[in-house]
Amino acid sequence: MNDIIIYHNPDCGTSRNALAMIRNAGIEPHVVEYLKTPPSRALLEQMIARAGIAPRALLREKGAPFAELGLGDESLDDDALIDAMIAHPILINRPIVVSPLGVKLCRPSEEVLDLIPARQRGGFAKEDGEQVVDDAGNRVGR
């Protein structure tokens, strides 16, 4: 049940919230600080495929060299976008969570709840105070 991997940026509130929800289920995931240890091209391609998304859906636009590299150009193919993410890992949006239940870009952070194979052990509120799990361990607002 512990085979959950989170590609994490500790400076990102969304990533911190997703990590905290995994831990709130009593699971200590394998945490990969992907800016320090970026995924290989093959691994990144595999995660994109398993998540069922296009590479463009994983691109981070805010606070990254997105505009400077001209990545908004819709004519760029998937290989060019993946090349950019490999060259500049900050372009990889986060958190990406890999679990026995699938792979997902967990934005908003409560998307991680779909990937945790255990119940939440109690209430959980995100850093901004938004309650996403009630005291009984049930997802709120879904």
Short mmCIF file of N, CA and C in Angstrom, two decimals:
data_model
loop_
_atom_site.label_atom_id
_atom_site.label_comp_id
_atom_site.label_asym_id
_atom_site.label_seq_id
_atom_site.Cartn_x
_atom_site.Cartn_y
_atom_site.Cartn_z
N MET A 1 0.82 -1.19 0.00
CA MET A 1 0.00 0.00 0.00
C MET A 1 0.87 1.26 0.00
N ASN A 2 2.15 1.14 0.29
CA ASN A 2 3.02 2.31 0.36
C ASN A 2 3.62 2.70 -0.98
N ASP A 3 3.28 1.99 -2.04
CA ASP A 3 3.95 2.29 -3.30
C ASP A 3 3.31 3.48 -4.00
N ILE A 4 3.34 4.61 -3.32
CA ILE A 4 2.90 5.87 -3.89
C ILE A 4 4.14 6.74 -4.03
N ILE A 5 4.25 7.35 -5.19
CA ILE A 5 5.35 8.27 -5.47
C ILE A 5 4.74 9.62 -5.75
N ILE A 6 5.30 10.66 -5.15
CA ILE A 6 4.86 12.01 -5.44
C ILE A 6 6.06 12.79 -5.97
N TYR A 7 5.88 13.36 -7.15
CA TYR A 7 6.88 14.26 -7.72
C TYR A 7 6.52 15.63 -7.18
N HIS A 8 7.35 16.10 -6.26
CA HIS A 8 7.01 17.14 -5.31
C HIS A 8 7.94 18.34 -5.41
N ASN A 9 7.37 19.51 -5.18
CA ASN A 9 8.16 20.74 -5.01
C ASN A 9 7.74 21.30 -3.66
N PRO A 10 8.63 21.29 -2.67
CA PRO A 10 8.26 21.76 -1.33
C PRO A 10 7.91 23.24 -1.27
N ASP A 11 8.23 24.00 -2.32
CA ASP A 11 7.86 25.42 -2.35
C ASP A 11 6.46 25.64 -2.89
N CYS A 12 5.79 24.60 -3.31
CA CYS A 12 4.46 24.70 -3.92
C CYS A 12 3.38 24.26 -2.93
N GLY A 13 2.45 25.15 -2.62
CA GLY A 13 1.36 24.83 -1.69
C GLY A 13 0.50 23.67 -2.16
N THR A 14 0.21 23.60 -3.46
CA THR A 14 -0.59 22.50 -3.98
C THR A 14 0.13 21.17 -3.76
N SER A 15 1.41 21.16 -3.98
CA SER A 15 2.21 19.95 -3.77
C SER A 15 2.26 19.59 -2.29
N ARG A 16 2.45 20.57 -1.43
CA ARG A 16 2.47 20.30 0.02
C ARG A 16 1.12 19.74 0.49
N ASN A 17 0.02 20.28 -0.02
CA ASN A 17 -1.30 19.79 0.37
C ASN A 17 -1.51 18.35 -0.08
N ALA A 18 -1.11 18.02 -1.31
CA ALA A 18 -1.26 16.64 -1.80
C ALA A 18 -0.44 15.68 -0.95
N LEU A 19 0.79 16.05 -0.63
CA LEU A 19 1.64 15.21 0.21
C LEU A 19 0.99 15.01 1.58
N ALA A 20 0.45 16.07 2.15
CA ALA A 20 -0.19 15.97 3.46
C ALA A 20 -1.42 15.06 3.43
N MET A 21 -2.17 15.07 2.34
CA MET A 21 -3.34 14.18 2.25
C MET A 21 -2.92 12.73 2.14
N ILE A 22 -1.82 12.46 1.45
CA ILE A 22 -1.31 11.08 1.39
C ILE A 22 -0.94 10.64 2.81
N ARG A 23 -0.24 11.49 3.51
CA ARG A 23 0.17 11.16 4.88
C ARG A 23 -1.03 11.08 5.82
N ASN A 24 -2.09 11.84 5.57
CA ASN A 24 -3.30 11.79 6.39
C ASN A 24 -4.00 10.44 6.27
N ALA A 25 -3.66 9.68 5.23
CA ALA A 25 -4.20 8.33 5.07
C ALA A 25 -3.28 7.29 5.72
N GLY A 26 -2.23 7.75 6.39
CA GLY A 26 -1.32 6.83 7.06
C GLY A 26 -0.27 6.23 6.14
N ILE A 27 -0.06 6.85 4.99
CA ILE A 27 0.90 6.34 4.01
C ILE A 27 2.08 7.32 3.93
N GLU A 28 3.28 6.78 3.99
CA GLU A 28 4.46 7.59 3.77
C GLU A 28 4.94 7.30 2.34
N PRO A 29 4.70 8.24 1.43
CA PRO A 29 5.06 8.00 0.03
C PRO A 29 6.55 8.18 -0.21
N HIS A 30 6.97 7.74 -1.36
CA HIS A 30 8.31 8.03 -1.82
C HIS A 30 8.23 9.44 -2.41
N VAL A 31 8.96 10.38 -1.84
CA VAL A 31 8.92 11.78 -2.27
C VAL A 31 10.12 12.06 -3.17
N VAL A 32 9.83 12.49 -4.39
CA VAL A 32 10.88 12.85 -5.33
C VAL A 32 10.80 14.36 -5.54
N GLU A 33 11.81 15.06 -5.07
CA GLU A 33 11.88 16.50 -5.33
C GLU A 33 12.41 16.63 -6.76
N TYR A 34 11.47 16.72 -7.69
CA TYR A 34 11.82 16.59 -9.11
C TYR A 34 12.70 17.73 -9.64
N LEU A 35 12.79 18.85 -8.91
CA LEU A 35 13.71 19.90 -9.36
C LEU A 35 15.16 19.51 -9.04
N LYS A 36 15.34 18.70 -7.99
CA LYS A 36 16.67 18.20 -7.64
C LYS A 36 17.00 16.92 -8.38
N THR A 37 15.98 16.09 -8.59
CA THR A 37 16.14 14.80 -9.26
C THR A 37 15.07 14.68 -10.34
N PRO A 38 15.29 15.31 -11.49
CA PRO A 38 14.27 15.28 -12.55
C PRO A 38 14.08 13.87 -13.11
N PRO A 39 12.87 13.59 -13.59
CA PRO A 39 12.65 12.29 -14.23
C PRO A 39 13.39 12.21 -15.56
N SER A 40 13.72 11.01 -15.95
CA SER A 40 14.31 10.81 -17.28
C SER A 40 13.23 11.07 -18.33
N ARG A 41 13.64 11.23 -19.54
CA ARG A 41 12.68 11.43 -20.62
C ARG A 41 11.73 10.24 -20.70
N ALA A 42 12.27 9.03 -20.63
CA ALA A 42 11.41 7.83 -20.71
C ALA A 42 10.39 7.80 -19.58
N LEU A 43 10.82 8.14 -18.37
CA LEU A 43 9.89 8.14 -17.24
C LEU A 43 8.84 9.23 -17.40
N LEU A 44 9.25 10.41 -17.83
CA LEU A 44 8.29 11.49 -18.04
C LEU A 44 7.26 11.10 -19.10
N GLU A 45 7.72 10.52 -20.19
CA GLU A 45 6.80 10.07 -21.25
C GLU A 45 5.84 9.01 -20.72
N GLN A 46 6.36 8.10 -19.89
CA GLN A 46 5.53 7.04 -19.32
C GLN A 46 4.46 7.63 -18.39
N MET A 47 4.84 8.59 -17.56
CA MET A 47 3.86 9.20 -16.65
C MET A 47 2.78 9.95 -17.43
N ILE A 48 3.18 10.66 -18.47
CA ILE A 48 2.22 11.38 -19.30
C ILE A 48 1.23 10.40 -19.92
N ALA A 49 1.75 9.31 -20.47
CA ALA A 49 0.89 8.30 -21.09
C ALA A 49 -0.04 7.65 -20.07
N ARG A 50 0.49 7.29 -18.91
CA ARG A 50 -0.33 6.64 -17.87
C ARG A 50 -1.39 7.59 -17.32
N ALA A 51 -1.08 8.89 -17.30
CA ALA A 51 -2.06 9.87 -16.82
C ALA A 51 -3.13 10.14 -17.89
N GLY A 52 -2.85 9.73 -19.12
CA GLY A 52 -3.82 9.94 -20.20
C GLY A 52 -3.96 11.40 -20.60
N ILE A 53 -2.86 12.14 -20.50
CA ILE A 53 -2.89 13.55 -20.85
C ILE A 53 -1.88 13.82 -21.96
N ALA A 54 -2.01 14.97 -22.59
CA ALA A 54 -1.04 15.40 -23.58
C ALA A 54 0.09 16.12 -22.84
N PRO A 55 1.30 16.11 -23.39
CA PRO A 55 2.39 16.82 -22.74
C PRO A 55 2.06 18.28 -22.43
N ARG A 56 1.32 18.94 -23.30
CA ARG A 56 0.98 20.34 -23.06
C ARG A 56 0.20 20.50 -21.76
N ALA A 57 -0.60 19.51 -21.38
CA ALA A 57 -1.39 19.57 -20.15
C ALA A 57 -0.50 19.53 -18.91
N LEU A 58 0.72 19.07 -19.06
CA LEU A 58 1.65 18.98 -17.93
C LEU A 58 2.58 20.20 -17.83
N LEU A 59 2.55 21.04 -18.85
CA LEU A 59 3.43 22.22 -18.87
C LEU A 59 2.99 23.26 -17.85
N ARG A 60 3.93 23.73 -17.09
CA ARG A 60 3.67 24.82 -16.15
C ARG A 60 3.97 26.13 -16.85
N GLU A 61 2.98 27.01 -16.87
CA GLU A 61 3.14 28.31 -17.52
C GLU A 61 3.57 29.38 -16.53
N LYS A 62 3.01 29.35 -15.34
CA LYS A 62 3.25 30.38 -14.33
C LYS A 62 4.60 30.18 -13.65
N GLY A 63 5.36 31.26 -13.52
CA GLY A 63 6.61 31.20 -12.78
C GLY A 63 7.67 30.32 -13.42
N ALA A 64 7.57 30.10 -14.71
CA ALA A 64 8.52 29.24 -15.40
C ALA A 64 8.93 29.93 -16.70
N PRO A 65 9.97 29.41 -17.35
CA PRO A 65 10.43 30.04 -18.60
C PRO A 65 9.54 29.74 -19.80
N PHE A 66 8.27 29.50 -19.56
CA PHE A 66 7.31 29.14 -20.59
C PHE A 66 7.29 30.18 -21.72
N ALA A 67 7.04 31.44 -21.37
CA ALA A 67 6.93 32.50 -22.39
C ALA A 67 8.27 32.74 -23.08
N GLU A 68 9.34 32.77 -22.30
CA GLU A 68 10.66 33.04 -22.87
C GLU A 68 11.06 32.00 -23.91
N LEU A 69 10.60 30.77 -23.71
CA LEU A 69 10.93 29.68 -24.65
C LEU A 69 9.92 29.56 -25.78
N GLY A 70 8.89 30.40 -25.77
CA GLY A 70 7.89 30.37 -26.84
C GLY A 70 7.02 29.12 -26.81
N LEU A 71 6.80 28.56 -25.62
CA LEU A 71 6.07 27.31 -25.53
C LEU A 71 4.56 27.45 -25.71
N GLY A 72 4.08 28.68 -25.79
CA GLY A 72 2.67 28.89 -26.08
C GLY A 72 2.34 28.65 -27.54
N ASP A 73 3.36 28.48 -28.36
CA ASP A 73 3.19 28.23 -29.79
C ASP A 73 2.52 26.87 -29.97
N GLU A 74 1.27 26.90 -30.42
CA GLU A 74 0.49 25.65 -30.57
C GLU A 74 1.04 24.72 -31.65
N SER A 75 1.95 25.22 -32.49
CA SER A 75 2.49 24.36 -33.54
C SER A 75 3.61 23.45 -33.03
N LEU A 76 4.07 23.69 -31.80
CA LEU A 76 5.11 22.82 -31.23
C LEU A 76 4.54 21.42 -30.99
N ASP A 77 5.30 20.42 -31.39
CA ASP A 77 4.82 19.05 -31.20
C ASP A 77 5.17 18.54 -29.80
N ASP A 78 4.64 17.37 -29.47
CA ASP A 78 4.84 16.78 -28.15
C ASP A 78 6.32 16.60 -27.82
N ASP A 79 7.12 16.18 -28.80
CA ASP A 79 8.55 15.98 -28.56
C ASP A 79 9.23 17.28 -28.14
N ALA A 80 8.86 18.38 -28.77
CA ALA A 80 9.46 19.67 -28.44
C ALA A 80 9.07 20.09 -27.01
N LEU A 81 7.83 19.82 -26.63
CA LEU A 81 7.38 20.17 -25.28
C LEU A 81 8.09 19.32 -24.23
N ILE A 82 8.23 18.03 -24.52
CA ILE A 82 8.94 17.14 -23.59
C ILE A 82 10.41 17.53 -23.52
N ASP A 83 11.01 17.86 -24.65
CA ASP A 83 12.41 18.34 -24.65
C ASP A 83 12.56 19.53 -23.71
N ALA A 84 11.61 20.47 -23.78
CA ALA A 84 11.67 21.67 -22.93
C ALA A 84 11.56 21.29 -21.45
N MET A 85 10.66 20.34 -21.12
CA MET A 85 10.49 19.94 -19.73
C MET A 85 11.74 19.22 -19.20
N ILE A 86 12.39 18.45 -20.06
CA ILE A 86 13.61 17.76 -19.65
C ILE A 86 14.74 18.78 -19.43
N ALA A 87 14.82 19.77 -20.31
CA ALA A 87 15.87 20.79 -20.20
C ALA A 87 15.61 21.74 -19.04
N HIS A 88 14.34 21.97 -18.72
CA HIS A 88 13.93 22.92 -17.67
C HIS A 88 12.86 22.26 -16.80
N PRO A 89 13.25 21.43 -15.83
CA PRO A 89 12.26 20.70 -15.02
C PRO A 89 11.23 21.59 -14.33
N ILE A 90 11.51 22.87 -14.13
CA ILE A 90 10.54 23.77 -13.52
C ILE A 90 9.29 23.88 -14.40
N LEU A 91 9.40 23.50 -15.67
CA LEU A 91 8.25 23.52 -16.57
C LEU A 91 7.29 22.35 -16.33
N ILE A 92 7.71 21.37 -15.54
CA ILE A 92 6.84 20.23 -15.24
C ILE A 92 5.90 20.67 -14.12
N ASN A 93 4.61 20.66 -14.42
CA ASN A 93 3.64 21.04 -13.40
C ASN A 93 3.61 19.98 -12.32
N ARG A 94 3.16 20.37 -11.15
CA ARG A 94 3.19 19.47 -10.00
C ARG A 94 1.98 19.68 -9.13
N PRO A 95 1.73 18.71 -8.27
CA PRO A 95 2.44 17.45 -8.08
C PRO A 95 1.90 16.36 -9.00
N ILE A 96 2.79 15.50 -9.43
CA ILE A 96 2.39 14.30 -10.15
C ILE A 96 2.45 13.18 -9.13
N VAL A 97 1.37 12.41 -9.04
CA VAL A 97 1.31 11.30 -8.09
C VAL A 97 1.13 10.00 -8.86
N VAL A 98 1.94 9.02 -8.50
CA VAL A 98 1.88 7.69 -9.09
C VAL A 98 1.49 6.74 -7.97
N SER A 99 0.41 5.98 -8.19
CA SER A 99 -0.03 5.02 -7.18
C SER A 99 -0.55 3.77 -7.87
N PRO A 100 -0.86 2.73 -7.10
CA PRO A 100 -1.44 1.53 -7.72
C PRO A 100 -2.76 1.83 -8.42
N LEU A 101 -3.38 2.97 -8.09
CA LEU A 101 -4.67 3.34 -8.68
C LEU A 101 -4.54 4.24 -9.91
N GLY A 102 -3.31 4.60 -10.29
CA GLY A 102 -3.13 5.41 -11.47
C GLY A 102 -2.09 6.49 -11.30
N VAL A 103 -2.04 7.36 -12.29
CA VAL A 103 -1.11 8.48 -12.33
C VAL A 103 -1.92 9.73 -12.64
N LYS A 104 -1.63 10.81 -11.90
CA LYS A 104 -2.42 12.01 -12.10
C LYS A 104 -1.61 13.24 -11.72
N LEU A 105 -1.83 14.32 -12.51
CA LEU A 105 -1.39 15.64 -12.10
C LEU A 105 -2.44 16.10 -11.10
N CYS A 106 -2.06 16.29 -9.87
CA CYS A 106 -3.03 16.56 -8.79
C CYS A 106 -3.20 18.06 -8.57
N ARG A 107 -3.86 18.69 -9.52
CA ARG A 107 -4.23 20.10 -9.45
C ARG A 107 -5.72 20.15 -9.73
N PRO A 108 -6.55 20.49 -8.81
CA PRO A 108 -6.25 20.88 -7.45
C PRO A 108 -5.76 19.68 -6.62
N SER A 109 -5.17 19.99 -5.49
CA SER A 109 -4.51 18.97 -4.68
C SER A 109 -5.42 17.83 -4.24
N GLU A 110 -6.71 18.10 -4.06
CA GLU A 110 -7.61 17.03 -3.61
C GLU A 110 -7.82 15.94 -4.66
N GLU A 111 -7.34 16.15 -5.87
CA GLU A 111 -7.36 15.10 -6.88
C GLU A 111 -6.58 13.88 -6.40
N VAL A 112 -5.63 14.08 -5.50
CA VAL A 112 -4.82 12.99 -4.97
C VAL A 112 -5.70 11.97 -4.24
N LEU A 113 -6.83 12.39 -3.72
CA LEU A 113 -7.70 11.47 -2.98
C LEU A 113 -8.15 10.29 -3.85
N ASP A 114 -8.23 10.49 -5.17
CA ASP A 114 -8.62 9.41 -6.08
C ASP A 114 -7.53 8.35 -6.21
N LEU A 115 -6.32 8.68 -5.80
CA LEU A 115 -5.17 7.79 -5.99
C LEU A 115 -4.70 7.11 -4.70
N ILE A 116 -5.32 7.45 -3.59
CA ILE A 116 -4.88 6.90 -2.31
C ILE A 116 -5.70 5.65 -1.99
N PRO A 117 -5.04 4.49 -1.86
CA PRO A 117 -5.77 3.25 -1.63
C PRO A 117 -6.15 3.01 -0.16
N ALA A 118 -6.23 4.07 0.62
CA ALA A 118 -6.62 3.95 2.03
C ALA A 118 -7.48 5.16 2.38
N ARG A 119 -8.33 4.98 3.36
CA ARG A 119 -9.19 6.09 3.81
C ARG A 119 -8.37 7.14 4.55
N GLN A 120 -8.84 8.35 4.49
CA GLN A 120 -8.26 9.42 5.29
C GLN A 120 -8.54 9.09 6.75
N ARG A 121 -7.59 9.39 7.61
CA ARG A 121 -7.70 9.05 9.03
C ARG A 121 -8.40 10.12 9.85
N GLY A 122 -8.78 11.19 9.22
CA GLY A 122 -9.45 12.28 9.92
C GLY A 122 -9.62 13.45 8.99
N GLY A 123 -10.07 14.55 9.53
CA GLY A 123 -10.31 15.74 8.73
C GLY A 123 -9.02 16.30 8.15
N PHE A 124 -9.19 17.02 7.03
CA PHE A 124 -8.05 17.67 6.41
C PHE A 124 -8.51 18.96 5.75
N ALA A 125 -7.81 20.03 6.07
CA ALA A 125 -8.02 21.32 5.43
C ALA A 125 -6.72 21.72 4.74
N LYS A 126 -6.86 22.27 3.54
CA LYS A 126 -5.69 22.74 2.81
C LYS A 126 -5.09 23.94 3.54
N GLU A 127 -3.89 24.31 3.13
CA GLU A 127 -3.19 25.42 3.77
C GLU A 127 -4.01 26.71 3.78
N ASP A 128 -4.88 26.87 2.78
CA ASP A 128 -5.70 28.08 2.72
C ASP A 128 -6.95 27.99 3.58
N GLY A 129 -7.11 26.86 4.28
CA GLY A 129 -8.25 26.66 5.18
C GLY A 129 -9.42 25.91 4.57
N GLU A 130 -9.39 25.66 3.26
CA GLU A 130 -10.49 24.95 2.61
C GLU A 130 -10.54 23.50 3.11
N GLN A 131 -11.67 23.12 3.67
CA GLN A 131 -11.87 21.76 4.18
C GLN A 131 -12.12 20.83 2.99
N VAL A 132 -11.32 19.76 2.85
CA VAL A 132 -11.51 18.82 1.75
C VAL A 132 -11.87 17.42 2.25
N VAL A 133 -11.60 17.16 3.54
CA VAL A 133 -11.95 15.89 4.15
C VAL A 133 -12.56 16.21 5.51
N ASP A 134 -13.74 15.61 5.80
CA ASP A 134 -14.38 15.88 7.09
C ASP A 134 -13.76 15.02 8.19
N ASP A 135 -14.19 15.22 9.41
CA ASP A 135 -13.61 14.52 10.56
C ASP A 135 -13.77 13.01 10.49
N ALA A 136 -14.77 12.55 9.72
CA ALA A 136 -14.98 11.11 9.56
C ALA A 136 -14.11 10.51 8.45
N GLY A 137 -13.33 11.36 7.78
CA GLY A 137 -12.45 10.88 6.70
C GLY A 137 -13.09 10.86 5.34
N ASN A 138 -14.24 11.52 5.20
CA ASN A 138 -14.95 11.55 3.92
C ASN A 138 -14.63 12.82 3.15
N ARG A 139 -14.54 12.68 1.84
CA ARG A 139 -14.27 13.83 0.97
C ARG A 139 -15.45 14.81 1.02
N VAL A 140 -15.13 16.07 1.14
CA VAL A 140 -16.15 17.12 1.22
C VAL A 140 -16.37 17.68 -0.18
N GLY A 141 -17.63 17.99 -0.50
CA GLY A 141 -17.93 18.68 -1.74
C GLY A 141 -17.87 17.85 -2.99
N ARG A 142 -18.05 16.58 -2.85
CA ARG A 142 -18.02 15.73 -4.04
C ARG A 142 -19.23 14.87 -4.10
#
